[in-house]
Every structure is written in structure tokens, then in C-alpha cells.
Short mmCIF file of C-alpha atoms in Angstrom, two decimals:
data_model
loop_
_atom_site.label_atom_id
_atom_site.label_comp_id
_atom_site.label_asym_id
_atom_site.label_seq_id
_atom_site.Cartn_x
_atom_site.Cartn_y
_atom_site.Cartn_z
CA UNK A 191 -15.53 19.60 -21.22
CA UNK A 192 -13.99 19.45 -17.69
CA UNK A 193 -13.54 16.36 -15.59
CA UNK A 194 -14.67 16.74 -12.14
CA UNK A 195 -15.04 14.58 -8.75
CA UNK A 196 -17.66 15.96 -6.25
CA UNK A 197 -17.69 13.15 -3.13
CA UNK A 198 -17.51 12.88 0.82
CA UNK A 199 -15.09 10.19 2.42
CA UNK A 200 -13.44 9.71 5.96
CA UNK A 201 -11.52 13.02 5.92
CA UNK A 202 -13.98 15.09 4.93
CA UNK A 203 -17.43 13.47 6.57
CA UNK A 204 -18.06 12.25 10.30
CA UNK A 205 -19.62 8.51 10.05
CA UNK A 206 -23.30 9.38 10.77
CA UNK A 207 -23.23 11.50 7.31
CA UNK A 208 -21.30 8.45 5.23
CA UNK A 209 -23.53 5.95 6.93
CA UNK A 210 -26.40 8.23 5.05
CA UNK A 211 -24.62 8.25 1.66
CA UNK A 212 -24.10 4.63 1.76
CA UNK A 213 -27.70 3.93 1.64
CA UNK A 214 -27.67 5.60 -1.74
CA UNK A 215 -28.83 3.63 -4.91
CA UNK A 216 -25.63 4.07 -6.74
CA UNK A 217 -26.88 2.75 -10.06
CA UNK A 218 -29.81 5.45 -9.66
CA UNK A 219 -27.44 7.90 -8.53
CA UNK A 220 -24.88 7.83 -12.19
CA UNK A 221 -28.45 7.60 -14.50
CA UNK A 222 -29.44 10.66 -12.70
CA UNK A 223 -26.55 12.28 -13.08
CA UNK A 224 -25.87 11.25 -16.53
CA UNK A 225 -29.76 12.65 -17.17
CA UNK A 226 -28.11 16.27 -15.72
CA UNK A 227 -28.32 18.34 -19.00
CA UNK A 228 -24.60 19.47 -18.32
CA UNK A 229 -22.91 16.06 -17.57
CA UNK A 230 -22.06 13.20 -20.73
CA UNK A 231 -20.38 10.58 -18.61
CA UNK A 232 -20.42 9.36 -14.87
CA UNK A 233 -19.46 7.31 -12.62
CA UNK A 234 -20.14 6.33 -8.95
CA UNK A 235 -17.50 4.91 -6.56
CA UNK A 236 -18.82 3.52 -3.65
CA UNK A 237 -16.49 2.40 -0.37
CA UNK A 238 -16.76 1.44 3.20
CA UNK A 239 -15.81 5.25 4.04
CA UNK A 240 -16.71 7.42 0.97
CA UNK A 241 -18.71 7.94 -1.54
CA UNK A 242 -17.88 9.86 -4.91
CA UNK A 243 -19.50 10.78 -8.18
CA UNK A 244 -17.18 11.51 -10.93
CA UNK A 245 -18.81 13.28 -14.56
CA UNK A 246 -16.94 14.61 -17.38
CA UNK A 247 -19.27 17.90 -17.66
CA UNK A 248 -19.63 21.04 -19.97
CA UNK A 249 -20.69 23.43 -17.48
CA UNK A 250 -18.71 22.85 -14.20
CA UNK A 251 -20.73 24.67 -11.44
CA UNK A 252 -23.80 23.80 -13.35
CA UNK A 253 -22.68 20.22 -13.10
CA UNK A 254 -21.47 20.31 -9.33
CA UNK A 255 -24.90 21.86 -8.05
CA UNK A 256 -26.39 19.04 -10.17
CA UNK A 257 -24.30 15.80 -8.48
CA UNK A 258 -24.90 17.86 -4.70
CA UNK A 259 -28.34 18.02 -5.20
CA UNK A 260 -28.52 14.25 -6.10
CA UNK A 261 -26.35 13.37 -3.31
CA UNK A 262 -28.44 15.04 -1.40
CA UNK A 263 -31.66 13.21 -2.06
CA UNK A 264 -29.77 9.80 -2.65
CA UNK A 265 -28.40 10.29 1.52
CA UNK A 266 -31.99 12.33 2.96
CA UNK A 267 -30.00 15.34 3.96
CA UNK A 268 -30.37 18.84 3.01
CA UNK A 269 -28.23 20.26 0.43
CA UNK A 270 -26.52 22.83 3.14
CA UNK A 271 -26.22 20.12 5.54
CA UNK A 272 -24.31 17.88 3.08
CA UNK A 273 -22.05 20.77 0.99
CA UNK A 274 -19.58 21.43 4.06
CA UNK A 275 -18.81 17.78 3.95
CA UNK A 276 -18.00 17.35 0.62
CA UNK A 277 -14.61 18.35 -1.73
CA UNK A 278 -14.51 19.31 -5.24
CA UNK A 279 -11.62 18.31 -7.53
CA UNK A 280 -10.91 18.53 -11.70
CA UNK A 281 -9.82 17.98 -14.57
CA UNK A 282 -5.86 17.49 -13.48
CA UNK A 283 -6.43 17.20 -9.90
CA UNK A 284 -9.71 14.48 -10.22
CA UNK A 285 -7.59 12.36 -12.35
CA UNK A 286 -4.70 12.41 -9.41
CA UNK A 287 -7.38 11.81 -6.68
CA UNK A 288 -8.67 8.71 -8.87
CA UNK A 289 -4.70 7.44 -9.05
CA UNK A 290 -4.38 7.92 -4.76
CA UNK A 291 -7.12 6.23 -4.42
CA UNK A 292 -6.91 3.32 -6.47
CA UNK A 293 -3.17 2.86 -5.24
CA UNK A 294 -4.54 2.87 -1.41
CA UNK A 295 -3.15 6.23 -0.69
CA UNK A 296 -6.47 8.04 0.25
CA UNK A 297 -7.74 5.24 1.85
CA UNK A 298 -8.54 5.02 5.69
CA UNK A 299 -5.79 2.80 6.34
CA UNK A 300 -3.00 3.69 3.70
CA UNK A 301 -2.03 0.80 1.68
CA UNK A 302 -5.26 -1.10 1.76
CA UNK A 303 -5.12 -3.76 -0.97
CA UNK A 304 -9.51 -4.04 -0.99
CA UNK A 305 -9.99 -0.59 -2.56
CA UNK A 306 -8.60 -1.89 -6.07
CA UNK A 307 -11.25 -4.04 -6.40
CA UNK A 308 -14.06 -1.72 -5.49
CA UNK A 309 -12.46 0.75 -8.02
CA UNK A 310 -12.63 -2.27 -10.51
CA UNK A 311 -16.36 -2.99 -9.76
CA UNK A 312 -16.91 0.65 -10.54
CA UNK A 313 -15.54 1.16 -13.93
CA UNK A 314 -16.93 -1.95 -14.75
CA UNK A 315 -20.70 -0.95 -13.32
CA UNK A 316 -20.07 2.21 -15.50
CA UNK A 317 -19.13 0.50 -18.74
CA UNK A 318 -21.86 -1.86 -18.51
CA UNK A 319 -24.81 0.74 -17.53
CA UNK A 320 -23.05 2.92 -20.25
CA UNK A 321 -23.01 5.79 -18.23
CA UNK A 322 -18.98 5.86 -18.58
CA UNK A 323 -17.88 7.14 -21.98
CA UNK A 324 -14.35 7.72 -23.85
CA UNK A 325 -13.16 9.91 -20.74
CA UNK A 326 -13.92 7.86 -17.44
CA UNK A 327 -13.22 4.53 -19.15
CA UNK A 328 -9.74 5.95 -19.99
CA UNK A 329 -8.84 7.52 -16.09
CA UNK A 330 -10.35 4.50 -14.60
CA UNK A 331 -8.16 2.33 -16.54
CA UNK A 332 -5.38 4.13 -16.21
CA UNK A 333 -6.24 4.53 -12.43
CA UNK A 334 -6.45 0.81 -12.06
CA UNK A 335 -3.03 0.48 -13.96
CA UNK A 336 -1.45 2.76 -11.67
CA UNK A 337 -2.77 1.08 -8.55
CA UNK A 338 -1.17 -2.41 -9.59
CA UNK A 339 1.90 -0.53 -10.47
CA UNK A 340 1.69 0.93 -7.16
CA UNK A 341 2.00 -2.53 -5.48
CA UNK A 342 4.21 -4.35 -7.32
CA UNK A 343 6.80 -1.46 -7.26
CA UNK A 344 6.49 -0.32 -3.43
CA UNK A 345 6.04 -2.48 -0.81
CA UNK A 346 2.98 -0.14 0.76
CA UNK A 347 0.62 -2.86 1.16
CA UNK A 348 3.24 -5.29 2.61
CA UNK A 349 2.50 -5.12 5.96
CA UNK A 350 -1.51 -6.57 4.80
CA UNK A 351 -3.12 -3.37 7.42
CA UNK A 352 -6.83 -3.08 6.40
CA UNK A 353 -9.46 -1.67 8.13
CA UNK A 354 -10.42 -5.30 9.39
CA UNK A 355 -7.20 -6.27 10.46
CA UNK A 356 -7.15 -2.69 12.56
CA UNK A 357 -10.79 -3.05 13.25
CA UNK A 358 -10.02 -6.69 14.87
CA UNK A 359 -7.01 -5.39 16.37
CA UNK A 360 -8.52 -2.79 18.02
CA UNK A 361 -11.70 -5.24 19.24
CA UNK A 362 -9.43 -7.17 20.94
CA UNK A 363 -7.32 -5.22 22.67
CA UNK A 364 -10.97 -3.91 24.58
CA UNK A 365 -11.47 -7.51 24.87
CA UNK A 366 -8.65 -7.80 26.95
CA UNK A 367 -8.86 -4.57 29.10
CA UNK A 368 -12.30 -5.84 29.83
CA UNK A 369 -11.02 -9.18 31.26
CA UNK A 370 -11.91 -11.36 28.44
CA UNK A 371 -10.31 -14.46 26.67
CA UNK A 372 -6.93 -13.92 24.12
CA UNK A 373 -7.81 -14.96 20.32
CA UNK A 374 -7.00 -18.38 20.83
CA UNK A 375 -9.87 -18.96 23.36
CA UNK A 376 -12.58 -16.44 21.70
CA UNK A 377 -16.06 -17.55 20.33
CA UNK A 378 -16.40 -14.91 17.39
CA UNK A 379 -19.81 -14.48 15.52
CA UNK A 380 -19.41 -12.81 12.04
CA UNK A 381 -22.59 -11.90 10.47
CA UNK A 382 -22.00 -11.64 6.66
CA UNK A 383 -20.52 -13.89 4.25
CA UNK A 384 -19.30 -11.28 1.42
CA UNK A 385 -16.42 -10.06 0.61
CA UNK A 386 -15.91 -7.79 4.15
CA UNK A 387 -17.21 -11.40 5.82
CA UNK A 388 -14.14 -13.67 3.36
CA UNK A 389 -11.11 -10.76 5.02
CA UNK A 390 -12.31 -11.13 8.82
CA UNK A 391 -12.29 -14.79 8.70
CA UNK A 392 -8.58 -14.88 6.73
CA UNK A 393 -7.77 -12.50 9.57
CA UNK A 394 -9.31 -14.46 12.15
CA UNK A 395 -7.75 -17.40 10.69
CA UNK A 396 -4.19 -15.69 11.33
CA UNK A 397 -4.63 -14.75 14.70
CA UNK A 398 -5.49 -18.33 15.78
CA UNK A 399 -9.10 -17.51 17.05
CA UNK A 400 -10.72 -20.86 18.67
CA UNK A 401 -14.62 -20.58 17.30
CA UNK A 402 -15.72 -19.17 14.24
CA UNK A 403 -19.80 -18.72 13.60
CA UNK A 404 -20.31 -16.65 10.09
CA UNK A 405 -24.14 -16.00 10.21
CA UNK A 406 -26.12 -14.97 7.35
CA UNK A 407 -29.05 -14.65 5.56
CA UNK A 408 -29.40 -17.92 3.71
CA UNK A 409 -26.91 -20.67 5.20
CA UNK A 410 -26.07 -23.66 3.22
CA UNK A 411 -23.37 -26.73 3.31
CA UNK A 412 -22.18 -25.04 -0.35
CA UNK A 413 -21.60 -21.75 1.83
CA UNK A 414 -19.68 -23.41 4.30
CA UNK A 415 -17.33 -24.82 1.96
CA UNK A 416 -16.51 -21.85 0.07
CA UNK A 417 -15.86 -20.10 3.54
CA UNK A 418 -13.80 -23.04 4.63
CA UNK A 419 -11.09 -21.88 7.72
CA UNK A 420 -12.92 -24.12 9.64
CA UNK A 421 -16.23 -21.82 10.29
CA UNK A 422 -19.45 -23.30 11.11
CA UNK A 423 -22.30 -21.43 9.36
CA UNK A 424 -25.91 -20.19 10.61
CA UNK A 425 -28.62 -18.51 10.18
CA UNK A 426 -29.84 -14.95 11.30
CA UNK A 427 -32.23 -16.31 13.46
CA UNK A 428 -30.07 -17.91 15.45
CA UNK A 429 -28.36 -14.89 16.42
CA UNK A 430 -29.39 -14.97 20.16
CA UNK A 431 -28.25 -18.19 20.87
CA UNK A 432 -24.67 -17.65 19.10
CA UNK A 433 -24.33 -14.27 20.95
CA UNK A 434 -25.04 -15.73 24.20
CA UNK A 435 -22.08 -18.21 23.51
CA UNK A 436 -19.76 -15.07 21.97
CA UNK A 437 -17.07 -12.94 22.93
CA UNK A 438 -16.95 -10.60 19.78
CA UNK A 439 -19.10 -10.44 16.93
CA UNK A 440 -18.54 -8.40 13.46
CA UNK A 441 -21.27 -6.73 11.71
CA UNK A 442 -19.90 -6.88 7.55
CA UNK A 443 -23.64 -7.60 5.62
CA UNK A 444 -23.11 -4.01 3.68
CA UNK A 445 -27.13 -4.43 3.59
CA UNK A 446 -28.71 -1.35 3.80
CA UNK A 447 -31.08 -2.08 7.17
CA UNK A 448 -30.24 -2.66 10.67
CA UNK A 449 -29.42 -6.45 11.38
CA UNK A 450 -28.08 -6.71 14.91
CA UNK A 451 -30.74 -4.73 17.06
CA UNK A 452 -30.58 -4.21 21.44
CA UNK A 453 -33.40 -6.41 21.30
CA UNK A 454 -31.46 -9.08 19.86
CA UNK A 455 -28.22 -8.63 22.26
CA UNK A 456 -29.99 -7.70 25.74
CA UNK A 457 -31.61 -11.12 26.56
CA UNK A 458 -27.84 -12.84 25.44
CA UNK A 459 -26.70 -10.85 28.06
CA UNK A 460 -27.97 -13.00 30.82
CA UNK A 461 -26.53 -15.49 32.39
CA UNK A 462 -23.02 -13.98 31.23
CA UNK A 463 -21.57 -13.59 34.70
CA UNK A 464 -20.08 -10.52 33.59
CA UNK A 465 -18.43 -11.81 30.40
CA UNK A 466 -17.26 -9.07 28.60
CA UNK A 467 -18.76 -8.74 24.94
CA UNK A 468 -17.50 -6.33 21.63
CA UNK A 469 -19.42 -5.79 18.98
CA UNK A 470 -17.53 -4.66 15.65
CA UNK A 471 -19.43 -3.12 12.87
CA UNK A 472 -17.77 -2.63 9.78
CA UNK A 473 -20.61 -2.04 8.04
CA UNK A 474 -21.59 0.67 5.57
CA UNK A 475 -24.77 1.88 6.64
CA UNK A 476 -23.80 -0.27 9.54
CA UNK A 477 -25.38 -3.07 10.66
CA UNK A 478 -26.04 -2.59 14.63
CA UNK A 479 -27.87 -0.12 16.54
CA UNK A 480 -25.81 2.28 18.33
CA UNK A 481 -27.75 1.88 21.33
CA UNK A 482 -25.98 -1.57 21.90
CA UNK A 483 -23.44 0.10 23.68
CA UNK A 484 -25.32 1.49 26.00
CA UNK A 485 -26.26 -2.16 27.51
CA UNK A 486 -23.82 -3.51 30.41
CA UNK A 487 -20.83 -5.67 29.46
CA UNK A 488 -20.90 -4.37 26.16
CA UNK A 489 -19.05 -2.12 23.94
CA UNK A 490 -19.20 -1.12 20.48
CA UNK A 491 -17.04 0.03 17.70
CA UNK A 492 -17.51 0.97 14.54
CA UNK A 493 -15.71 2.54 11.20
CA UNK A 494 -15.20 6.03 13.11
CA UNK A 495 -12.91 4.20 16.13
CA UNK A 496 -11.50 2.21 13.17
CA UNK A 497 -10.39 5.56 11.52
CA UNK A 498 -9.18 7.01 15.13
CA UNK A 499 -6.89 3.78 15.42
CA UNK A 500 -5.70 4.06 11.90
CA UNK A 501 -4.87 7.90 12.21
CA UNK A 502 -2.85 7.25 14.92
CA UNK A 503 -0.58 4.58 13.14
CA UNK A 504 2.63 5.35 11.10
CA UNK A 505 2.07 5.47 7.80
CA UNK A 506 3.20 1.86 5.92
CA UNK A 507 6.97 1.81 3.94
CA UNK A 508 7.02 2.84 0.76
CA UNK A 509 4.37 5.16 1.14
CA UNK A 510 6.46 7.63 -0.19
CA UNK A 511 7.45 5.90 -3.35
CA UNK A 512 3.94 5.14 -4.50
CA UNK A 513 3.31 8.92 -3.91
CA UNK A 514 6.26 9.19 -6.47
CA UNK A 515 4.63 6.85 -8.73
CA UNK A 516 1.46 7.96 -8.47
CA UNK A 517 3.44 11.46 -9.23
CA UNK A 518 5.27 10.06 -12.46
CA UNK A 519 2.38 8.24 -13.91
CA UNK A 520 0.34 11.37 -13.56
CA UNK A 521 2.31 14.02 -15.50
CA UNK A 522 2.95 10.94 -18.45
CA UNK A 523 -1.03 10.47 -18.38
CA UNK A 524 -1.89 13.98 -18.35
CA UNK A 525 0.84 14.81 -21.15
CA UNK A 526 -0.31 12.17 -23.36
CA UNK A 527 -3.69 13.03 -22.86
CA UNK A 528 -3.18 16.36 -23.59
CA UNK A 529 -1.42 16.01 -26.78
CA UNK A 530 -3.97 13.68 -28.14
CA UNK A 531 -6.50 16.55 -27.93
CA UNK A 532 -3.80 18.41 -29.76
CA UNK A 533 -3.74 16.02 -32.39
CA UNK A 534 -6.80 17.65 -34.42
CA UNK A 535 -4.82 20.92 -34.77
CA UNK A 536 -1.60 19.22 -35.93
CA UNK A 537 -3.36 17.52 -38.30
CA UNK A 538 -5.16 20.60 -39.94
CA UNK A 539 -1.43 22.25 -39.84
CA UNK A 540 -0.02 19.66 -41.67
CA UNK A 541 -3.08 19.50 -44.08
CA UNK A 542 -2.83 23.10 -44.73
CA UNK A 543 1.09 22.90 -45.34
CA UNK A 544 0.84 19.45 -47.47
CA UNK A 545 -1.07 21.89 -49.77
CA UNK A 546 0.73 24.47 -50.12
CA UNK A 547 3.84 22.29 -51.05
CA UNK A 548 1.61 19.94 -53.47
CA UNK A 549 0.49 23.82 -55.37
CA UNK A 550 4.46 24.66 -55.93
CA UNK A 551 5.09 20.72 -56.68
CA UNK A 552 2.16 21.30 -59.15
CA UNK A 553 3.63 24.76 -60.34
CA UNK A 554 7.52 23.85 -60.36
CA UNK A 555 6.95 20.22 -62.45
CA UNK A 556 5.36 22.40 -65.16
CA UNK A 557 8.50 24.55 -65.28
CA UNK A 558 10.81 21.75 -65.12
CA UNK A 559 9.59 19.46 -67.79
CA UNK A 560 13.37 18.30 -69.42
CA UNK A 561 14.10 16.54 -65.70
CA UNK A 562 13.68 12.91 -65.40
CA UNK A 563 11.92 11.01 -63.86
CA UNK A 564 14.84 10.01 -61.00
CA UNK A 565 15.75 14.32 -60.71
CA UNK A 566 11.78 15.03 -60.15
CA UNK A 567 11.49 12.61 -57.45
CA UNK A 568 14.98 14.04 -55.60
CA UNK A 569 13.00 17.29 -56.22
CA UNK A 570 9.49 16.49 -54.36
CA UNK A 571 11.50 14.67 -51.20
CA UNK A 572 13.59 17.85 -50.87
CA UNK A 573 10.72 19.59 -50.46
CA UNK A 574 8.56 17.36 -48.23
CA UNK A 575 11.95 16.60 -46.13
CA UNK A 576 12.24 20.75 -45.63
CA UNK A 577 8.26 20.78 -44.58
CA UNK A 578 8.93 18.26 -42.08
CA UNK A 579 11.99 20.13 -40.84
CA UNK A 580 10.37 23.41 -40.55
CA UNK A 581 7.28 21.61 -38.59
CA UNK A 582 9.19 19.02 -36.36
CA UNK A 583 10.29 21.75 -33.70
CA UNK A 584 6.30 23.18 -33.54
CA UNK A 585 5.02 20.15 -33.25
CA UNK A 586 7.32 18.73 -30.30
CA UNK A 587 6.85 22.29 -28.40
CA UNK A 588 3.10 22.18 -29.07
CA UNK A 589 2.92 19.19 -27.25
CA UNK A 590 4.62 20.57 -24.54
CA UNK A 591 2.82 23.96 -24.40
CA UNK A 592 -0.62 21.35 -24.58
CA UNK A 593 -0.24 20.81 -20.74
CA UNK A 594 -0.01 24.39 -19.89
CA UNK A 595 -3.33 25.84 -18.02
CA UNK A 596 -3.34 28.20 -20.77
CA UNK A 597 -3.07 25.50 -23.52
CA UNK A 598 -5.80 26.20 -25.59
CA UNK A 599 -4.96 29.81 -26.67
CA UNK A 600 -1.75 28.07 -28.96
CA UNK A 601 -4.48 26.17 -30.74
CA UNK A 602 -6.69 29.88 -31.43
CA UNK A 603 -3.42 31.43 -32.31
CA UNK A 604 -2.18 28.97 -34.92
CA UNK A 605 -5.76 29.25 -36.25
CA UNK A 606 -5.15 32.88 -36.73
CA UNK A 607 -1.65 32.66 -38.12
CA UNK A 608 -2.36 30.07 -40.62
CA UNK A 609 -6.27 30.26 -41.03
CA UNK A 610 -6.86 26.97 -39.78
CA UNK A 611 -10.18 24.75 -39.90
CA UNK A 612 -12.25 26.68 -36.82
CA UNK A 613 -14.28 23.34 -36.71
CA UNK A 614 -11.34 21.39 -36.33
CA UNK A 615 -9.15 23.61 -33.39
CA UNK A 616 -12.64 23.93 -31.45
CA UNK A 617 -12.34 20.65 -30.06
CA UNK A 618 -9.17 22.13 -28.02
CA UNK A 619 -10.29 25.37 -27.56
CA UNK A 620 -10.76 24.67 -24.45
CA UNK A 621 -13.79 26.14 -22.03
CA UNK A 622 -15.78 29.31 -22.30
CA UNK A 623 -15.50 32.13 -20.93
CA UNK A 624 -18.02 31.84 -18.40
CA UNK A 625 -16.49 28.26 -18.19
CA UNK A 626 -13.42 29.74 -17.00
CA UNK A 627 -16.08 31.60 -14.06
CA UNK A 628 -17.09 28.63 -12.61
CA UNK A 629 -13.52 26.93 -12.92
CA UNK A 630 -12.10 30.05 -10.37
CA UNK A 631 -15.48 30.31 -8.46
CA UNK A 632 -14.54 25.34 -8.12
CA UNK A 633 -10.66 26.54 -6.96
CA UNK A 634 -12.35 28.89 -4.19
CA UNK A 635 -14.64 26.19 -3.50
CA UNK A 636 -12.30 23.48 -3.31
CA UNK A 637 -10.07 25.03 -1.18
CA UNK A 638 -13.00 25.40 1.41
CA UNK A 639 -14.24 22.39 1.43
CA UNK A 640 -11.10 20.04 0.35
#
């Protein structure tokens, strides 16, 4: 079985291709994958800039055809339309790109403390659909345990950069080169009270903004409460008359359908007296027509001049030591994990020599019948202690030799030299020969489209 990631994200795809993917039914998406005759487990994880399926499969080109083809028809593109924009990583190299990301350091804006928690939501959307066996449960885990590892030993996320905090930033700033108000004197609309919605108001909270509107789809008193920082709360249908009244607004539903149309924002725009007005959308498929900055007074940004402004940054302190830790964690996870798979050859080793000593045990005790009881027993632990001995150093550099690329020839040739169980070293004999094919057709691949 090999352990693959097939996906598209920020570095790899321009927006209008993500904006597809994120329309994708991502509970669909891992039951059709998991349906793939050459894929046992999956998972789907699903941010604001990428979207990735990861599969433990048993035929690896097989298996990545299978998860572009579904991508595919999840996003409405043609397979060759969508393939250029995607990467291919596995086995060793998935399980490092799961630890970057959870610790923030594939993420648009490196150090991002939100992409934890989707990584959270999708281990535990895998566990509870069951599509997520043994193998993803235990590299998500261990993905999520690196990430919190990640900040409380590096300081990488704290400076508290996000794409919303850049995304504001950068909203602002054209505010201001447009004439308009400073934070302090700014009506801002957000539409969207989820989790996107809960950052920009914190944010908007720090920068001292003066009016805060969060409109959404079903406003209550109990909403308004649980926003608190002082927002008011409405309803989508009073868009127009908050936008007429607004210097920036921010589009964070994450609803798949356009919310915030040009019909909406071109009769606000009377009456403005050439009031500047930004429109932020931070959605994923975003929530505004792109046309809206095409009307007079107005500009628009969205997650692709959010990526611009975040390329263009240093990258935060103690980058560099979660890249270490990310480093560390992943040659302990992949040596452990190795080694357990190990395990079933040890075992039959040790079987096969606890036998052999238990037939001379057997044939010396009948040869040796005036010893007592005390001499026999001095007897058998001389000989178990020298079976031990002679396997302690095989077993410690089998362990070693288990992360090699080439691993799973030590487990065929102890089988040979010691006619082990074939039933019990096949587990770790590791991949086919036409396996090993599509493994060197993935690294030509991967290097092409990485």
C-alpha cells in the first residue's frame, strides 16, 4: 500500500481554478474515492486556498488517475485542464506535506494559526464518515501533534499574520490611497458570521474600526451576542442600505453561490459624492461578482491580491525552527512507523528461533537427567540469554535498514535464509513490481507538476 496526496493549493493553482474546486462536495468527493477499486482509506482537506485528497492506495497511478478524475468532475473542469495545476506527493513525502501544513508552513501566509483547525475538522469528517482507516487516522494525528508542537516551540505564529489580518491590511491601505476615512472612522459591512466572519471582527476590533455591520443569512439578538465586539447584526436584504452607508465590506459566507452581486452595489453607489468603496472577498468560491470592480469608486480584492501581499512579506521568526521540527518529528514518525511494519517479521524470527532452542532444551534435558532442578533452570536461561544475544544486534539494525527505500528486500531475504512464514513477511514486502512502475513514472510526475 502507498500513501499518496494528489491536491491543488495557492502555489500550484491561479484563484479562478481553486474557486472551482471549492465548490466541490467534499463528503461526496472521499466516498467516491474510497469507492475507487484501488484506494482503502481517504481523506479530503478543504481550505480557503487548496484543496487535497489524501488515500492510502494499492495501485498508485491507478489511484492518482482515479482522485484527478473525481476532482475533475467535483470542480467542472476537464481532466487536462485541471492535471497541470495539481502536485503529487507519497508515502514519505505526503506524510511531510501533511506535517507543513498543519504547522502553517504551506499555508498562504506562513504561520497561520486557522489551518489547525481545518486540518482537525478533516480527520475528524474522515473518522466519522469512516472513510479514514488505521493509516490516515495515524498521519493526521500525528500531523495535528506536530502542528501544536510547532507553536508552542517556535514563535512562527507570534506575530497573529492571517490572511484576514493581510487581507484587511491590504483593504485599507487602498482605502486610503483612494481618499477615504482611517479605521477609526470606517463603516465596515461583513457579510458572514462563521468562523472567517468571528477573525475579521477580532481584527477589526484591534484596529479600532468605528462601525461594525456583520450581515447574514438569518440575524438574531442570540447572534449578536455571540459576535459581541460591539457589532450590530442584519440581514442580507438589507445589504443596499448598509453598503450605501459603507466604506469596506468583507465577503467570508464560504457558501457556495454568489451573495454580493453589481446589482446589489451599483444603486449604493449614488449619492456617494465620490466616496471611495473596497470590497474584500475572502471567500472560497467567493462571494462577489468580479464585475464589481468594474463600477466607479470601487475596487475589489480578493484571495489572489491577498496571496500577492503575502508573497511579498518576510517570512515570520522561527520559521526556520518549525521547519526543524517539522524535520525531527518526521524522521521519528517515519522510523517508528516503519519498524512497526517490521514487527511481523521479527516476530516470525523469533518464533522460528524460540523453536529451535525449545527442540535442543527438549533433546539436552533427556541427556541430562542426574541435574537438579536449580542446574536445569541455569541451563535453559543460558540458552535463551545466548538467543537473545545473537538476535539483539539484527533486530536493532533491522529497524534501521526498515527506513531504507529498499527496505523490504531485508524482510524477502531473511525469509530465504531462515524459511520464514511467506504469509507473515508479505505484509512488508513492500509493492509490486509494476508498483514500483508507477512509483518512478509519480517521481517524474511530481517533479512536473510539484
Amino acid at each position: 500500500m502507498t500513501l499518496l496526496v494528489v491536491g491543488a493549493s495557492h502555489k500550484t493553482a491561479p484563484i479562478a481554478v481553486l474557486d472551482q474546486l471549492a465548490r466541490t462536495d467534499q463528503v461526496r468527493l472521499a466516498s467516491e474515492a474510497l469507492a475507487s477499486e484501488h484506494i482503502a482509506e481517504s481523506m479530503v482537506v478543504s481550505t480557503c486556498n487548496r484543496l487535497e485528497v489524501y488515500a492510502e492506495a494499492d495501485r498508485f497511478h491507478a489511484a492518482v488517475n482515479d482522485i484527478c478524475a473525481l476532482l475533475a468532475k467535483g470542480a467542472g473542469i476537464p481532466v487536462d485542464e485541471l492535471v497541470p495545476h495539481c502536485y503529487v506527493r507519497y508515502d514519505e513525502r505526503a506524510i511531510q506535506h501533511m506535517f507543513e501544513l498543519a504547522a502553517g508552513l504551506d499555508s498562504m501566509v506562513v504561520g497561520e494559526q486557522q489551518i489547525m483547525g481545518q486540518v482537525r475538522a478533516a480527520v475528524v469528517a474522515a473518522q466519522d464518515s469512516g472513510t479514514a482507516g488505521r493509516e490516515l487516522n495515524e498521519v493526521g494525528q500525528a500531523a495535528l501533534r506536530v502542528g501544536k508542537l510547532v507553536r508552542s516551540a517556535t514563535p512562527i505564529d507570534g506575530a497573529g499574520a492571517s490572511i484576514v489580518s493581510i487581507g484587511l491590511a491590504q483593504a485599507f491601505e487602498r482605502l486610503a490611497g483612494l481618499g477615504g476615512t482611517q479605521p477609526g472612522g470606517a463603516a465596515v459591512v461583513v457579510i458572514g458570521a462563521g468562523a472567517l466572519g468571528s477573525l475579521t471582527l477580532a481584527h477589526l476590533a484591534r484596529l479600532g474600526v468605528g462601525k461594525v455591520t456583520v450581515a447574514n443569512r438569518s440575524p438574531s439578538d442570540e447572534q449578536g451576542r455571540r459576535l459581541g465586539r460591539g457589532a450590530d447584526v442584519a440581514g442580507l436584504n438589507q445589504l443596499p442600505e448598509l453598503i450605501a452607508d459603507s466604506d469596506l465590506v468583507v465577503c467570508c459566507t464560504g457558501a457556495t453561490g454568489v451573495v454580493l452581486t453589481t446589482d446589489i452595489v451599483r444603486p449604493t453607489l449614488i449619492g456617494r459624492g465620490g466616496r471611495p468603496l473596497v470590497v474584500l472577498d475572502m471567500a472560497m468560491p467567493h462571494d462577489s461578482e468580479i464585475g464589481i470592480a468594474d463600477l466607479p469608486g470601487v475596487v475589489r480584492l480578493d484571495l489572489s491580491d491577498v496571496g500577492l501581499a503575502a508573497a511579498d512579506g518576510a517570512e515570520p521568526d522561527g520559521a526556520s525552527a518549525a521547519r526543524r521540527v517539522v524535520a525531527e518529528e518526521l524522521t521519528e514518525f517515519v522510523a517508528t512507523r516503519a519498524a512497526r511494519e517490521f514487527e511481523p517479521v521479527m516476530l516470525s524470527l523469533r518464533a522460528w528461533g524460540s523453536a529451535v532452542v525449545d527442540e535442543e532444551l527438549l533433546r539436552v534435558r533427556g541427556r541430562l537427567s542426574d541435574v537438579t532442578q536449580d542446574q536445569w533452570e541455569e541451563i535453559e536461561l543460558g540458552f535463551r540469554r545466548a538467543f537473545n544475544t545473537l538476535l539483539h544486534t539484527p533486530t536493532v539494525r533491522l529497524k534501521e535498514l526498515a527506513t531504507d527505500r529498499g527496505g523490504a528486500q531485508y524482510a524477502q531475504v531473511l525469509n530465504s535464509l531462515f524459511n520464514l512464514a511467506v504469509d507473515q513477511v508479505a505484509p512488508v514486502s513492500g509493492t509490486s513490481d509494476a508498483d514500483l512502475v508507477d512509483l518512478r513514472e509519480a517521481e517524474r510526475l511530481r517533479e512536473g507538476v510539484q
